[in-house]
């Protein structure tokens, strides 16, 4: 890589990148508060105190920016599944249990600290149009494949049963997680720690497991 390729951004370039980020954040605020269909470019521009022309220098239209908003939210969710939380990071059932607690806590931080995120991803985005609905379904399928990687690794390592139906087990786990997120949206006072503990008990012991 040449010196030119790694040269730092100029102040103008940094400001452009910052403004682009600010527009995405403002759009998310507007979509989350008003809904995608009720939000206009004027609402996003007014929130930042910029003109329509400035907006259109960065994004083609409202549909263009919502793609960036959804991409940003999905990346925040996927980022919880890296480093020590990667599928192949553990090798014993004890470590896997600890890993699932970390992942549960990380997802709770993403979804629980800002309930607009799950509301946007799960309730608002699917109703934008057919293409966006398909994108959210693709995200769900990706989440299933990621969970299957954790389960499959456990089977390979021998700390999960060898006859486990990996793909459908992943779907069942994600179904519990999705249900918990929707329950928290419906009832913000829900005890998230108790709910996560219940999910973990079902995952490891089943409802008829050891007493």
CSV table of C-alpha atoms in Angstrom, one decimal:
chain,number,residue,atom,x,y,z
A,1,UNK,CA,0.0,0.0,0.0
A,2,UNK,CA,1.4,3.4,-1.0
A,3,UNK,CA,1.6,6.5,1.2
A,4,UNK,CA,-1.1,8.0,-1.0
A,5,UNK,CA,-3.5,5.1,-0.3
A,6,UNK,CA,-3.1,5.5,3.5
A,7,UNK,CA,-3.0,9.3,3.6
A,8,UNK,CA,-5.4,10.7,6.3
A,9,UNK,CA,-8.6,12.3,5.1
A,10,UNK,CA,-8.5,16.1,4.7
A,11,UNK,CA,-10.6,18.3,6.9
A,12,UNK,CA,-13.2,18.7,4.1
A,13,UNK,CA,-13.4,15.0,3.6
A,14,UNK,CA,-13.8,14.4,7.3
A,15,UNK,CA,-16.6,16.9,7.5
A,16,UNK,CA,-18.3,15.3,4.5
A,17,UNK,CA,-18.1,11.9,6.2
A,18,UNK,CA,-19.4,13.4,9.5
A,19,UNK,CA,-22.3,15.1,7.8
A,20,UNK,CA,-23.2,11.9,6.0
A,21,UNK,CA,-23.2,10.1,9.3
A,22,UNK,CA,-25.3,12.8,10.9
A,23,UNK,CA,-27.9,12.6,8.1
A,24,UNK,CA,-28.2,8.8,8.6
A,25,UNK,CA,-28.6,9.3,12.4
A,26,UNK,CA,-31.2,12.0,11.9
A,27,UNK,CA,-33.1,9.8,9.4
A,28,UNK,CA,-33.1,7.0,11.9
A,29,UNK,CA,-34.5,9.4,14.5
A,30,UNK,CA,-37.3,10.5,12.2
A,31,UNK,CA,-38.2,7.1,11.0
A,32,UNK,CA,-38.3,5.7,14.5
A,33,UNK,CA,-40.4,8.6,15.8
A,34,UNK,CA,-42.8,9.2,12.9
A,35,UNK,CA,-42.6,6.0,10.8
A,36,UNK,CA,-40.9,5.7,7.4
A,37,UNK,CA,-44.0,6.6,5.3
A,38,UNK,CA,-44.9,9.6,7.5
A,39,UNK,CA,-41.3,11.0,7.3
A,40,UNK,CA,-40.3,13.4,4.5
A,41,UNK,CA,-37.0,14.7,3.4
A,42,UNK,CA,-37.9,18.0,4.9
A,43,UNK,CA,-38.2,16.4,8.3
A,44,UNK,CA,-34.7,14.9,8.1
A,45,UNK,CA,-33.2,18.2,6.7
A,46,UNK,CA,-35.0,20.3,9.3
A,47,UNK,CA,-33.7,18.2,12.2
A,48,UNK,CA,-30.1,18.9,11.1
A,49,UNK,CA,-30.8,22.5,9.9
A,50,UNK,CA,-29.6,21.7,6.4
A,51,UNK,CA,-31.2,22.4,3.0
A,52,UNK,CA,-32.8,19.8,0.7
A,53,UNK,CA,-29.9,20.4,-1.7
A,54,UNK,CA,-27.4,19.3,0.9
A,55,UNK,CA,-29.4,16.1,1.6
A,56,UNK,CA,-29.5,15.2,-2.1
A,57,UNK,CA,-25.7,15.6,-2.4
A,58,UNK,CA,-25.4,12.6,-0.2
A,59,UNK,CA,-28.5,10.5,-0.8
A,60,UNK,CA,-30.8,10.0,-3.9
A,61,UNK,CA,-34.0,10.0,-2.0
A,62,UNK,CA,-35.7,8.7,1.2
A,63,UNK,CA,-35.7,5.1,0.0
A,64,UNK,CA,-31.9,5.4,-0.5
A,65,UNK,CA,-31.2,6.6,3.0
A,66,UNK,CA,-33.4,4.0,4.7
A,67,UNK,CA,-31.2,1.3,3.1
A,68,UNK,CA,-28.2,2.9,4.9
A,69,UNK,CA,-30.1,3.1,8.1
A,70,UNK,CA,-31.0,-0.6,8.0
A,71,UNK,CA,-27.5,-1.5,7.0
A,72,UNK,CA,-26.2,0.4,10.0
A,73,UNK,CA,-28.6,-1.3,12.4
A,74,UNK,CA,-27.8,-4.8,11.1
A,75,UNK,CA,-24.1,-4.2,11.4
A,76,UNK,CA,-24.6,-3.2,15.0
A,77,UNK,CA,-26.3,-6.5,15.7
A,78,UNK,CA,-23.7,-8.6,13.8
A,79,UNK,CA,-20.9,-6.8,15.7
A,80,UNK,CA,-22.0,-8.5,18.9
A,81,UNK,CA,-20.9,-11.9,17.4
A,82,UNK,CA,-17.2,-11.3,17.0
A,83,UNK,CA,-14.0,-11.8,18.9
A,84,UNK,CA,-14.6,-13.9,22.1
A,85,UNK,CA,-18.2,-14.4,21.0
A,86,UNK,CA,-17.3,-15.9,17.6
A,87,UNK,CA,-18.7,-19.4,17.0
A,88,UNK,CA,-15.3,-21.2,17.3
A,89,UNK,CA,-14.1,-19.2,20.3
A,90,UNK,CA,-15.1,-21.9,22.9
A,91,UNK,CA,-14.4,-25.6,23.3
A,92,UNK,CA,-16.4,-26.7,26.4
A,93,UNK,CA,-20.0,-26.7,27.5
A,94,UNK,CA,-19.1,-24.5,30.4
A,95,UNK,CA,-17.4,-21.9,28.1
A,96,UNK,CA,-20.4,-22.1,25.7
A,97,UNK,CA,-22.8,-21.3,28.5
A,98,UNK,CA,-20.7,-18.3,29.5
A,99,UNK,CA,-20.5,-17.3,25.8
A,100,UNK,CA,-24.3,-17.4,25.4
A,101,UNK,CA,-24.6,-15.2,28.5
A,102,UNK,CA,-22.2,-12.7,26.9
A,103,UNK,CA,-24.1,-12.7,23.7
A,104,UNK,CA,-27.4,-12.3,25.5
A,105,UNK,CA,-26.1,-9.4,27.4
A,106,UNK,CA,-24.6,-7.8,24.2
A,107,UNK,CA,-27.9,-8.2,22.3
A,108,UNK,CA,-29.8,-6.8,25.3
A,109,UNK,CA,-27.5,-3.8,25.2
A,110,UNK,CA,-28.2,-3.3,21.5
A,111,UNK,CA,-32.0,-3.9,21.6
A,112,UNK,CA,-32.8,-2.9,25.2
A,113,UNK,CA,-30.9,0.4,25.5
A,114,UNK,CA,-32.5,1.8,22.4
A,115,UNK,CA,-35.9,0.2,21.7
A,116,UNK,CA,-36.1,2.1,18.5
A,117,UNK,CA,-33.6,-0.3,17.0
A,118,UNK,CA,-35.8,-3.5,17.2
A,119,UNK,CA,-38.9,-1.4,16.4
A,120,UNK,CA,-37.3,-0.2,13.2
A,121,UNK,CA,-35.9,-3.6,12.2
A,122,UNK,CA,-38.8,-5.8,13.2
A,123,UNK,CA,-41.9,-3.6,12.9
A,124,UNK,CA,-41.2,-0.6,10.6
A,125,UNK,CA,-38.8,-1.9,8.0
A,126,UNK,CA,-40.8,-4.9,6.8
A,127,UNK,CA,-43.7,-2.7,5.9
A,128,UNK,CA,-41.7,-0.2,3.8
A,129,UNK,CA,-42.0,-2.2,0.6
A,130,UNK,CA,-41.6,-5.8,-0.7
A,131,UNK,CA,-37.9,-5.4,-1.3
A,132,UNK,CA,-37.2,-4.2,2.2
A,133,UNK,CA,-39.4,-7.0,3.6
A,134,UNK,CA,-37.3,-9.5,1.7
A,135,UNK,CA,-34.1,-7.9,3.1
A,136,UNK,CA,-35.4,-8.3,6.7
A,137,UNK,CA,-36.2,-11.9,6.0
A,138,UNK,CA,-32.7,-12.4,4.6
A,139,UNK,CA,-31.3,-10.8,7.8
A,140,UNK,CA,-33.3,-13.4,9.8
A,141,UNK,CA,-31.9,-16.2,7.6
A,142,UNK,CA,-28.4,-14.8,8.3
A,143,UNK,CA,-29.1,-14.8,12.0
A,144,UNK,CA,-30.2,-18.4,11.8
A,145,UNK,CA,-27.0,-19.4,9.9
A,146,UNK,CA,-24.9,-17.6,12.5
A,147,UNK,CA,-26.7,-19.4,15.4
A,148,UNK,CA,-26.3,-22.7,13.5
A,149,UNK,CA,-22.5,-22.1,13.4
A,150,UNK,CA,-22.4,-21.9,17.2
A,151,UNK,CA,-24.6,-25.1,17.5
A,152,UNK,CA,-22.6,-26.9,14.8
A,153,UNK,CA,-19.3,-26.0,16.5
A,154,UNK,CA,-20.6,-27.5,19.7
A,155,UNK,CA,-21.6,-30.7,18.0
A,156,UNK,CA,-18.1,-30.9,16.4
A,157,UNK,CA,-16.4,-30.3,19.7
A,158,UNK,CA,-18.5,-32.9,21.5
A,159,UNK,CA,-20.1,-30.7,24.1
A,160,UNK,CA,-23.5,-30.7,22.4
A,161,UNK,CA,-25.3,-34.0,21.3
A,162,UNK,CA,-24.1,-35.4,18.0
A,163,UNK,CA,-27.7,-36.1,16.9
A,164,UNK,CA,-28.8,-32.5,17.3
A,165,UNK,CA,-30.7,-31.0,14.4
A,166,UNK,CA,-28.4,-28.1,14.0
A,167,UNK,CA,-30.5,-25.9,11.6
A,168,UNK,CA,-33.8,-26.3,13.3
A,169,UNK,CA,-32.2,-25.9,16.8
A,170,UNK,CA,-30.8,-22.6,15.5
A,171,UNK,CA,-34.3,-21.6,14.3
A,172,UNK,CA,-35.8,-22.5,17.7
A,173,UNK,CA,-33.2,-20.5,19.6
A,174,UNK,CA,-33.6,-17.5,17.4
A,175,UNK,CA,-37.4,-17.8,17.7
A,176,UNK,CA,-37.0,-17.5,21.5
A,177,UNK,CA,-34.7,-14.5,21.1
A,178,UNK,CA,-37.1,-12.8,18.7
A,179,UNK,CA,-40.1,-13.4,20.9
A,180,UNK,CA,-38.2,-11.9,23.9
A,181,UNK,CA,-37.4,-8.8,21.9
A,182,UNK,CA,-41.0,-8.3,20.8
A,183,UNK,CA,-42.2,-8.9,24.3
A,184,UNK,CA,-39.9,-6.2,25.6
A,185,UNK,CA,-41.2,-3.8,22.9
A,186,UNK,CA,-44.7,-4.5,24.1
A,187,UNK,CA,-43.9,-4.3,27.8
A,188,UNK,CA,-40.8,-2.1,28.5
A,189,UNK,CA,-41.0,-3.1,32.2
A,190,UNK,CA,-40.5,-6.8,31.4
A,191,UNK,CA,-37.7,-8.3,33.6
A,192,UNK,CA,-35.1,-9.0,30.9
A,193,UNK,CA,-32.7,-10.9,33.1
A,194,UNK,CA,-35.4,-13.4,34.2
A,195,UNK,CA,-36.4,-13.8,30.5
A,196,UNK,CA,-32.9,-14.5,29.4
A,197,UNK,CA,-32.5,-17.0,32.3
A,198,UNK,CA,-35.6,-18.8,31.1
A,199,UNK,CA,-34.3,-19.0,27.6
A,200,UNK,CA,-31.0,-20.3,28.7
A,201,UNK,CA,-32.7,-23.0,30.9
A,202,UNK,CA,-34.8,-24.1,27.9
A,203,UNK,CA,-31.6,-24.2,25.7
A,204,UNK,CA,-29.6,-26.4,28.2
A,205,UNK,CA,-32.1,-28.3,30.3
A,206,UNK,CA,-35.4,-28.2,28.5
A,207,UNK,CA,-38.6,-27.6,30.5
A,208,UNK,CA,-38.5,-31.2,31.9
A,209,UNK,CA,-34.8,-31.1,32.6
A,210,UNK,CA,-33.0,-32.0,35.9
A,211,UNK,CA,-34.5,-30.5,39.0
